[in-house]
Amino acid sequence: MKTSTSDQTHPVDQARRALGEAALRLLSEMPYAECDLENIIAATEVEADLAKRLYQDKLEVVETGLAHFDEDLAATLASDIADDQVSTVREKIFEGLIQRFEAYRPHKAAIRALNAASVSNPKIALTMVNRLNHAMAQLLEVTGGGGVGLAGKMRAKGLTGVCLTVLKDWLRD
């Protein structure tokens, strides 16, 4: 089931990635409440039995999709700034935040749907904030901003706050 050099992963990992991408795609088209695990499975070529063994609910699938997206984004940013000896860490972090919002543009409707659903479902809100906090820790690691240890966790939480503040305007844009 290996399709390319960059996608030479275990079939289960490929199934997780496909399901996560499908969940984000579907959430761009419908409210969270209308999207279910069956819809997500139907939007992929993943066998239903395997998908149901991997995931018990749609929020897990959505989180997986966001995690893969964030990992890919961190890898892209790392390669973009690998040879940058001129920019400061602060400039690299700022560039990373800009790249993040630009990369998420195709999924803006999905983020909007998740935010709307999180108002009545604290589990969604907690999942989304934890995912964003993890992504900010990745951003700090990639840019040399110190994303590890207690100080790194505090920096990541600060960046999460910045992102949440900007998110409101980004969603209205």
XYZ file of C-alpha atoms in Angstrom, residues 14-125:
112
model
C -2.103 5.635 5.935
C -5.646 4.762 7.024
C -5.423 7.186 9.956
C -4.171 9.946 7.673
C -6.894 9.296 5.087
C -9.622 9.301 7.726
C -8.297 12.479 9.334
C -8.137 14.279 5.994
C -11.662 13.141 5.172
C -12.960 14.394 8.510
C -11.513 17.869 7.911
C -12.859 17.898 4.371
C -16.361 16.907 5.523
C -16.360 19.479 8.324
C -15.683 22.099 5.680
C -18.974 21.089 4.072
C -21.278 20.419 7.040
C -21.795 21.239 10.721
C -20.057 19.031 13.266
C -23.360 17.546 14.479
C -24.213 16.305 10.974
C -20.846 14.664 10.397
C -20.519 11.177 11.826
C -18.005 8.376 11.753
C -19.944 6.594 9.007
C -19.756 9.684 6.744
C -16.023 9.955 7.340
C -15.422 6.284 6.554
C -17.563 6.519 3.413
C -15.446 9.450 2.182
C -12.315 7.267 2.138
C -11.168 3.968 0.728
C -10.438 2.689 4.224
C -12.193 -0.541 5.162
C -15.013 0.119 7.623
C -13.879 -2.643 10.007
C -10.385 -1.193 10.252
C -11.684 2.353 10.714
C -14.035 1.280 13.508
C -11.193 -0.547 15.255
C -9.021 2.568 15.030
C -11.647 5.099 16.139
C -14.620 5.085 18.444
C -15.865 8.586 17.661
C -15.493 11.353 15.126
C -13.642 13.729 17.467
C -10.725 11.288 17.612
C -10.618 11.240 13.819
C -10.749 15.040 13.630
C -7.928 15.336 16.155
C -5.847 12.888 14.107
C -6.467 14.965 10.979
C -5.393 18.131 12.755
C -2.332 16.412 14.247
C -1.158 15.171 10.844
C -1.765 18.582 9.325
C 0.240 20.235 12.113
C 3.092 17.721 11.755
C 3.288 18.373 8.016
C 3.192 22.106 8.637
C 6.003 21.890 11.217
C 8.134 19.856 8.784
C 7.558 22.420 6.031
C 8.453 25.278 8.342
C 11.566 23.449 9.534
C 12.799 23.056 5.961
C 11.914 26.686 5.159
C 13.964 28.087 8.024
C 16.746 25.484 8.129
C 19.253 27.721 6.359
C 17.949 31.039 7.715
C 20.842 32.482 9.677
C 19.574 36.066 9.409
C 16.141 36.034 11.052
C 15.748 36.166 14.809
C 13.816 33.495 16.692
C 10.983 35.981 17.169
C 10.824 36.602 13.399
C 10.832 32.856 12.734
C 7.973 32.346 15.193
C 6.030 35.174 13.574
C 6.625 33.647 10.132
C 5.514 30.269 11.478
C 2.268 31.763 12.768
C 1.609 33.410 9.416
C 2.328 30.142 7.581
C 0.004 28.314 9.946
C -2.944 30.601 9.247
C -2.242 30.488 5.508
C -1.976 26.682 5.522
C -5.249 26.336 7.417
C -7.124 28.573 4.971
C -8.615 25.579 3.050
C -9.868 24.224 6.401
C -11.316 27.499 7.686
C -14.886 26.205 7.417
C -13.903 23.083 9.388
C -12.335 25.203 12.129
C -15.444 27.376 12.142
C -17.634 24.246 12.487
C -15.493 22.927 15.338
C -15.562 26.280 17.136
C -19.353 26.446 16.812
C -19.692 22.889 18.166
C -17.305 23.584 21.037
C -19.753 26.107 22.523
C -22.066 23.283 23.569
C -19.471 20.514 23.861
C -16.564 21.214 26.243
C -14.753 18.052 25.082
C -14.398 19.551 21.605
C -13.153 22.835 23.067
